PDB file of C-alpha atoms and ligand atoms in Angstrom:
ATOM      1  CA  MET A   1     -93.827 -73.159 -12.040  1.00  0.00           C
ATOM      2  CA  ALA A   2     -96.434 -75.855 -11.542  1.00  0.00           C
ATOM      3  CA  ALA A   3    -100.054 -74.850 -12.055  1.00  0.00           C
ATOM      4  CA  THR A   4    -102.387 -74.880  -9.074  1.00  0.00           C
ATOM      5  CA  PRO A   5    -105.285 -77.370  -8.882  1.00  0.00           C
ATOM      6  CA  GLU A   6    -107.730 -74.481  -9.338  1.00  0.00           C
ATOM      7  CA  ILE A   7    -106.044 -73.445 -12.540  1.00  0.00           C
ATOM      8  CA  ASP A   8    -105.977 -77.056 -13.682  1.00  0.00           C
ATOM      9  CA  MET A   9    -109.716 -77.402 -13.256  1.00  0.00           C
ATOM     10  CA  ASN A  10    -110.301 -74.199 -15.156  1.00  0.00           C
ATOM     11  CA  ARG A  11    -108.085 -75.482 -17.907  1.00  0.00           C
ATOM     12  CA  ARG A  12    -109.969 -78.763 -17.949  1.00  0.00           C
ATOM     13  CA  ARG A  13    -113.334 -77.056 -18.225  1.00  0.00           C
ATOM     14  CA  PHE A  14    -112.033 -74.778 -20.939  1.00  0.00           C
ATOM     15  CA  LEU A  15    -110.566 -77.577 -22.976  1.00  0.00           C
ATOM     16  CA  ILE A  16    -113.695 -79.704 -22.790  1.00  0.00           C
ATOM     17  CA  ALA A  17    -115.782 -76.697 -23.815  1.00  0.00           C
ATOM     18  CA  ALA A  18    -113.388 -76.007 -26.656  1.00  0.00           C
ATOM     19  CA  THR A  19    -113.638 -79.597 -27.834  1.00  0.00           C
ATOM     20  CA  ALA A  20    -117.422 -79.378 -27.816  1.00  0.00           C
ATOM     21  CA  ALA A  21    -117.382 -76.094 -29.685  1.00  0.00           C
ATOM     22  CA  VAL A  22    -115.052 -77.401 -32.351  1.00  0.00           C
ATOM     23  CA  GLY A  23    -116.956 -80.648 -32.698  1.00  0.00           C
ATOM     24  CA  GLY A  24    -120.265 -78.820 -32.966  1.00  0.00           C
ATOM     25  CA  ALA A  25    -119.079 -77.265 -36.192  1.00  0.00           C
ATOM     26  CA  GLY A  26    -118.590 -80.682 -37.700  1.00  0.00           C
ATOM     27  CA  PHE A  27    -115.529 -82.754 -38.329  1.00  0.00           C
ATOM     28  CA  VAL A  28    -112.421 -80.612 -38.332  1.00  0.00           C
ATOM     29  CA  MET A  29    -108.728 -80.817 -37.678  1.00  0.00           C
ATOM     30  CA  THR A  30    -107.310 -79.210 -34.537  1.00  0.00           C
ATOM     31  CA  ALA A  31    -103.848 -77.759 -34.111  1.00  0.00           C
ATOM     32  CA  TYR A  32    -102.186 -81.156 -33.960  1.00  0.00           C
ATOM     33  CA  PRO A  33    -102.202 -82.767 -37.396  1.00  0.00           C
ATOM     34  CA  PHE A  34    -103.127 -86.233 -36.135  1.00  0.00           C
ATOM     35  CA  VAL A  35    -105.821 -85.191 -33.692  1.00  0.00           C
ATOM     36  CA  MET A  36    -109.434 -84.658 -34.617  1.00  0.00           C
ATOM     37  CA  SER A  37    -112.507 -83.829 -32.552  1.00  0.00           C
ATOM     38  CA  MET A  38    -115.999 -85.165 -33.070  1.00  0.00           C
ATOM     39  CA  MET A  39    -119.284 -84.558 -31.356  1.00  0.00           C
ATOM     40  CA  PRO A  40    -122.196 -86.955 -30.652  1.00  0.00           C
ATOM     41  CA  SER A  41    -125.811 -86.037 -31.306  1.00  0.00           C
ATOM     42  CA  GLN A  42    -127.509 -83.468 -29.090  1.00  0.00           C
ATOM     43  CA  LYS A  43    -129.901 -86.210 -27.966  1.00  0.00           C
ATOM     44  CA  ALA A  44    -127.080 -88.420 -26.737  1.00  0.00           C
ATOM     45  CA  LEU A  45    -125.466 -85.456 -25.002  1.00  0.00           C
ATOM     46  CA  ALA A  46    -128.697 -84.472 -23.281  1.00  0.00           C
ATOM     47  CA  GLU A  47    -129.293 -87.974 -22.004  1.00  0.00           C
ATOM     48  CA  GLY A  48    -125.693 -88.591 -20.991  1.00  0.00           C
ATOM     49  CA  GLY A  49    -126.071 -92.043 -22.419  1.00  0.00           C
ATOM     50  CA  PRO A  50    -123.707 -94.003 -24.611  1.00  0.00           C
ATOM     51  CA  ILE A  51    -122.658 -92.508 -27.921  1.00  0.00           C
ATOM     52  CA  ASP A  52    -122.419 -94.232 -31.259  1.00  0.00           C
ATOM     53  CA  ALA A  53    -119.096 -93.301 -32.864  1.00  0.00           C
ATOM     54  CA  ASP A  54    -118.181 -93.748 -36.511  1.00  0.00           C
ATOM     55  CA  ILE A  55    -114.514 -94.769 -36.493  1.00  0.00           C
ATOM     56  CA  ARG A  56    -114.076 -95.073 -40.275  1.00  0.00           C
ATOM     57  CA  PRO A  57    -112.319 -91.681 -40.664  1.00  0.00           C
ATOM     58  CA  ILE A  58    -109.648 -92.528 -38.094  1.00  0.00           C
ATOM     59  CA  GLU A  59    -106.508 -93.252 -40.081  1.00  0.00           C
ATOM     60  CA  PRO A  60    -103.672 -95.343 -38.614  1.00  0.00           C
ATOM     61  CA  GLY A  61    -101.710 -93.189 -36.195  1.00  0.00           C
ATOM     62  CA  MET A  62    -104.573 -90.704 -35.790  1.00  0.00           C
ATOM     63  CA  LEU A  63    -106.255 -89.757 -32.525  1.00  0.00           C
ATOM     64  CA  VAL A  64    -109.867 -88.579 -32.502  1.00  0.00           C
ATOM     65  CA  THR A  65    -111.587 -87.054 -29.483  1.00  0.00           C
ATOM     66  CA  PHE A  66    -115.286 -87.686 -28.880  1.00  0.00           C
ATOM     67  CA  ALA A  67    -117.301 -85.852 -26.241  1.00  0.00           C
ATOM     68  CA  TRP A  68    -119.122 -88.166 -23.837  1.00  0.00           C
ATOM     69  CA  ARG A  69    -120.686 -86.990 -20.572  1.00  0.00           C
ATOM     70  CA  LYS A  70    -118.691 -83.754 -20.939  1.00  0.00           C
ATOM     71  CA  GLN A  71    -115.493 -85.741 -20.963  1.00  0.00           C
ATOM     72  CA  PRO A  72    -113.037 -86.177 -23.834  1.00  0.00           C
ATOM     73  CA  VAL A  73    -112.881 -89.784 -24.958  1.00  0.00           C
ATOM     74  CA  TRP A  74    -109.990 -90.644 -27.206  1.00  0.00           C
ATOM     75  CA  VAL A  75    -109.992 -93.229 -29.937  1.00  0.00           C
ATOM     76  CA  LEU A  76    -106.462 -93.827 -31.158  1.00  0.00           C
ATOM     77  CA  HIS A  77    -105.912 -95.988 -34.231  1.00  0.00           C
ATOM     78  CA  ARG A  78    -102.615 -97.658 -33.352  1.00  0.00           C
ATOM     79  CA  THR A  79    -100.283 -98.822 -36.087  1.00  0.00           C
ATOM     80  CA  GLN A  80     -98.555-102.185 -35.957  1.00  0.00           C
ATOM     81  CA  ALA A  81     -95.286-100.408 -35.077  1.00  0.00           C
ATOM     82  CA  MET A  82     -97.017 -98.738 -32.114  1.00  0.00           C
ATOM     83  CA  LEU A  83     -98.351-102.098 -30.944  1.00  0.00           C
ATOM     84  CA  ASP A  84     -94.960-103.742 -31.327  1.00  0.00           C
ATOM     85  CA  ARG A  85     -93.410-101.181 -28.963  1.00  0.00           C
ATOM     86  CA  LEU A  86     -95.958-101.657 -26.178  1.00  0.00           C
ATOM     87  CA  GLY A  87     -94.312-104.688 -24.621  1.00  0.00           C
ATOM     88  CA  LYS A  88     -90.806-103.232 -24.516  1.00  0.00           C
ATOM     89  CA  HIS A  89     -90.903-100.719 -21.666  1.00  0.00           C
ATOM     90  CA  ASP A  90     -92.820-102.395 -18.837  1.00  0.00           C
ATOM     91  CA  GLN A  91     -89.944-101.638 -16.454  1.00  0.00           C
ATOM     92  CA  LEU A  92     -90.654 -97.908 -16.856  1.00  0.00           C
ATOM     93  CA  LEU A  93     -94.326 -98.219 -15.894  1.00  0.00           C
ATOM     94  CA  LEU A  94     -96.121 -98.021 -12.556  1.00  0.00           C
ATOM     95  CA  ASP A  95     -98.848-100.547 -13.349  1.00  0.00           C
ATOM     96  CA  PRO A  96     -97.795-102.351 -16.540  1.00  0.00           C
ATOM     97  CA  LEU A  97    -100.294-105.183 -16.060  1.00  0.00           C
ATOM     98  CA  SER A  98    -103.215-102.834 -15.399  1.00  0.00           C
ATOM     99  CA  GLN A  99    -103.942-104.339 -12.012  1.00  0.00           C
ATOM    100  CA  GLN A 100    -105.671-101.204 -10.733  1.00  0.00           C
ATOM    101  CA  PRO A 101    -109.382-101.073 -11.696  1.00  0.00           C
ATOM    102  CA  GLN A 102    -108.984 -98.413 -14.344  1.00  0.00           C
ATOM    103  CA  GLN A 103    -110.536-100.428 -17.156  1.00  0.00           C
ATOM    104  CA  PRO A 104    -113.334-102.924 -17.816  1.00  0.00           C
ATOM    105  CA  VAL A 105    -112.205-106.532 -17.389  1.00  0.00           C
ATOM    106  CA  TYR A 106    -112.218-107.029 -21.155  1.00  0.00           C
ATOM    107  CA  CYS A 107    -109.499-104.406 -21.462  1.00  0.00           C
ATOM    108  CA  GLN A 108    -107.222-105.806 -18.753  1.00  0.00           C
ATOM    109  CA  ASN A 109    -104.752-107.154 -21.263  1.00  0.00           C
ATOM    110  CA  ALA A 110    -101.444-106.227 -22.888  1.00  0.00           C
ATOM    111  CA  THR A 111    -102.961-103.576 -25.175  1.00  0.00           C
ATOM    112  CA  ARG A 112    -105.729-102.411 -22.788  1.00  0.00           C
ATOM    113  CA  SER A 113    -108.265-102.758 -25.568  1.00  0.00           C
ATOM    114  CA  ILE A 114    -110.848-104.983 -27.226  1.00  0.00           C
ATOM    115  CA  LYS A 115    -109.213-104.661 -30.630  1.00  0.00           C
ATOM    116  CA  PRO A 116    -105.461-104.050 -30.411  1.00  0.00           C
ATOM    117  CA  GLU A 117    -105.492-101.440 -33.161  1.00  0.00           C
ATOM    118  CA  TYR A 118    -108.022 -99.187 -31.394  1.00  0.00           C
ATOM    119  CA  PHE A 119    -107.224 -97.670 -28.007  1.00  0.00           C
ATOM    120  CA  VAL A 120    -110.213 -96.076 -26.284  1.00  0.00           C
ATOM    121  CA  ALA A 121    -109.651 -93.997 -23.145  1.00  0.00           C
ATOM    122  CA  ILE A 122    -110.911 -91.022 -21.201  1.00  0.00           C
ATOM    123  CA  GLY A 123    -108.409 -88.285 -22.008  1.00  0.00           C
ATOM    124  CA  ILE A 124    -108.086 -86.875 -18.509  1.00  0.00           C
ATOM    125  CA  CYS A 125    -104.894 -87.065 -16.469  1.00  0.00           C
ATOM    126  CA  THR A 126    -105.297 -89.127 -13.302  1.00  0.00           C
ATOM    127  CA  HIS A 127    -103.329 -86.554 -11.303  1.00  0.00           C
ATOM    128  CA  LEU A 128    -105.462 -83.398 -11.216  1.00  0.00           C
ATOM    129  CA  GLY A 129    -107.540 -83.620 -14.342  1.00  0.00           C
ATOM    130  CA  CYS A 130    -105.684 -81.816 -17.123  1.00  0.00           C
ATOM    131  CA  ILE A 131    -105.900 -83.126 -20.660  1.00  0.00           C
ATOM    132  CA  PRO A 132    -102.667 -84.761 -21.826  1.00  0.00           C
ATOM    133  CA  THR A 133    -101.340 -84.176 -25.312  1.00  0.00           C
ATOM    134  CA  TYR A 134    -100.744 -86.914 -27.871  1.00  0.00           C
ATOM    135  CA  ARG A 135     -97.018 -87.311 -28.402  1.00  0.00           C
ATOM    136  CA  ARG A 136     -96.427 -90.137 -30.823  1.00  0.00           C
ATOM    137  CA  GLU A 137     -92.802 -89.272 -31.690  1.00  0.00           C
ATOM    138  CA  VAL A 138     -90.471 -92.003 -30.450  1.00  0.00           C
ATOM    139  CA  GLY A 139     -87.506 -90.497 -28.579  1.00  0.00           C
ATOM    140  CA  ALA A 140     -88.912 -86.960 -28.677  1.00  0.00           C
ATOM    141  CA  PRO A 141     -86.051 -84.672 -27.529  1.00  0.00           C
ATOM    142  CA  ASP A 142     -88.061 -83.081 -24.718  1.00  0.00           C
ATOM    143  CA  LEU A 143     -89.310 -86.428 -23.401  1.00  0.00           C
ATOM    144  CA  GLY A 144     -86.124 -88.465 -23.440  1.00  0.00           C
ATOM    145  CA  ALA A 145     -84.386 -90.990 -25.643  1.00  0.00           C
ATOM    146  CA  ASN A 146     -86.415 -93.863 -24.188  1.00  0.00           C
ATOM    147  CA  TRP A 147     -89.763 -92.188 -24.899  1.00  0.00           C
ATOM    148  CA  PRO A 148     -91.826 -94.835 -26.728  1.00  0.00           C
ATOM    149  CA  GLY A 149     -94.608 -92.508 -27.858  1.00  0.00           C
ATOM    150  CA  GLY A 150     -97.667 -91.817 -25.756  1.00  0.00           C
ATOM    151  CA  PHE A 151     -99.359 -88.973 -23.910  1.00  0.00           C
ATOM    152  CA  PHE A 152     -97.776 -86.133 -21.975  1.00  0.00           C
ATOM    153  CA  CYS A 153     -99.592 -83.998 -19.435  1.00  0.00           C
ATOM    154  CA  PRO A 154     -98.324 -80.411 -19.654  1.00  0.00           C
ATOM    155  CA  CYS A 155     -99.603 -79.413 -16.218  1.00  0.00           C
ATOM    156  CA  HIS A 156     -97.128 -81.349 -14.040  1.00  0.00           C
ATOM    157  CA  GLY A 157     -95.339 -83.662 -16.451  1.00  0.00           C
ATOM    158  CA  SER A 158     -97.104 -86.995 -16.108  1.00  0.00           C
ATOM    159  CA  LYS A 159     -96.452 -89.442 -18.908  1.00  0.00           C
ATOM    160  CA  TYR A 160     -98.493 -92.340 -20.278  1.00  0.00           C
ATOM    161  CA  ASP A 161     -97.668 -94.816 -23.013  1.00  0.00           C
ATOM    162  CA  LEU A 162     -99.827 -95.601 -26.055  1.00  0.00           C
ATOM    163  CA  ALA A 163    -101.952 -97.924 -23.912  1.00  0.00           C
ATOM    164  CA  GLY A 164    -102.517 -95.164 -21.350  1.00  0.00           C
ATOM    165  CA  ARG A 165    -100.243 -96.796 -18.787  1.00  0.00           C
ATOM    166  CA  VAL A 166     -98.640 -94.282 -16.469  1.00  0.00           C
ATOM    167  CA  PHE A 167     -94.891 -94.038 -16.070  1.00  0.00           C
ATOM    168  CA  LYS A 168     -93.110 -94.308 -12.725  1.00  0.00           C
ATOM    169  CA  ASP A 169     -91.842 -91.163 -10.992  1.00  0.00           C
ATOM    170  CA  VAL A 170     -94.539 -88.802 -12.278  1.00  0.00           C
ATOM    171  CA  PRO A 171     -97.353 -87.185 -10.249  1.00  0.00           C
ATOM    172  CA  ALA A 172    -100.201 -89.223 -11.762  1.00  0.00           C
ATOM    173  CA  PRO A 173    -100.941 -92.316  -9.648  1.00  0.00           C
ATOM    174  CA  LEU A 174    -102.993 -94.402 -12.070  1.00  0.00           C
ATOM    175  CA  ASN A 175    -103.275 -95.468 -15.681  1.00  0.00           C
ATOM    176  CA  LEU A 176    -105.741 -93.544 -17.842  1.00  0.00           C
ATOM    177  CA  LYS A 177    -109.296 -94.687 -17.336  1.00  0.00           C
ATOM    178  CA  ILE A 178    -110.966 -96.742 -20.046  1.00  0.00           C
ATOM    179  CA  PRO A 179    -114.744 -96.390 -20.379  1.00  0.00           C
ATOM    180  CA  GLU A 180    -117.117 -99.232 -21.091  1.00  0.00           C
ATOM    181  CA  HIS A 181    -117.435 -99.686 -24.826  1.00  0.00           C
ATOM    182  CA  THR A 182    -118.285-102.246 -27.452  1.00  0.00           C
ATOM    183  CA  TYR A 183    -118.180-102.600 -31.229  1.00  0.00           C
ATOM    184  CA  LEU A 184    -121.528-102.493 -32.979  1.00  0.00           C
ATOM    185  CA  SER A 185    -119.823-103.322 -36.274  1.00  0.00           C
ATOM    186  CA  ALA A 186    -116.376-103.080 -37.824  1.00  0.00           C
ATOM    187  CA  THR A 187    -116.790 -99.308 -38.159  1.00  0.00           C
ATOM    188  CA  ARG A 188    -119.117 -98.349 -35.299  1.00  0.00           C
ATOM    189  CA  LEU A 189    -118.100 -98.061 -31.696  1.00  0.00           C
ATOM    190  CA  LEU A 190    -120.495 -97.608 -28.796  1.00  0.00           C
ATOM    191  CA  ILE A 191    -118.848 -95.573 -26.035  1.00  0.00           C
ATOM    192  CA  GLY A 192    -120.334 -95.664 -22.558  1.00  0.00           C
ATOM    193  CA  ALA A 193    -121.925 -99.102 -22.505  1.00  0.00           C
ATOM    194  CA  ASP A 194    -120.977-102.698 -23.086  1.00  0.00           C
ATOM    195  CA  LYS A 195    -123.850-103.354 -25.434  1.00  0.00           C
ATOM    196  CA  LYS A 196    -126.275-101.379 -27.552  1.00  0.00           C
ATOM    197  CA  ALA A 197    -128.849 -99.656 -25.368  1.00  0.00           C
ATOM    198  CA  SER A 198    -132.384-100.630 -26.333  1.00  0.00           C
TER     199      SER A 198
HETATM  200  S1  FES B   1    -102.821 -82.888 -13.952  1.00  0.00           S
HETATM  201 FE1  FES B   1    -100.929 -82.972 -12.912  1.00  0.00          FE
HETATM  202  S2  FES B   1     -99.681 -84.127 -14.250  1.00  0.00           S
HETATM  203 FE2  FES B   1    -101.569 -84.096 -15.253  1.00  0.00          FE
END
């Protein structure tokens, strides 16, 4: 049976709190072997400003979750094989060209990113706010033979590809939202602003 919106919001709050709690202990693996959680400084959290993220530990294929403004922000290090698949299932997507304003203009492109290998997105389903799970397995039995790898929302079954583009015929109406961000260097990502705050 589908969860109610109230339950969804509780789940969302719980999961964000859990992410913060895990991240506060340092840099640890969660249940999924390719997902990690990280936490910005207390100062950045208190101010709600942009966070400076070290992306060096993110191996190809790995997803790391950062906490920003009490939201989970994903950084996925896409492999070349993942990138090669992105252009092959546009017919399955609701907004394959990202025409809805769910991203900064510099991410309105085929990979929805500044650098193709790094996908940055707010990890909150655009239906009722649950946190989708990272499902990178192509053709996963429970998601169908044409599943290209992506994100699956367990609350009501919405699906997104590895660029956060929502599939047709699911409850979610929009692609995943991409926050403002910029690269301070090859290994440092600023999440929450287009340029380094002074
Ligand atoms: S919250 Fe309903 S499908 Fe994600």
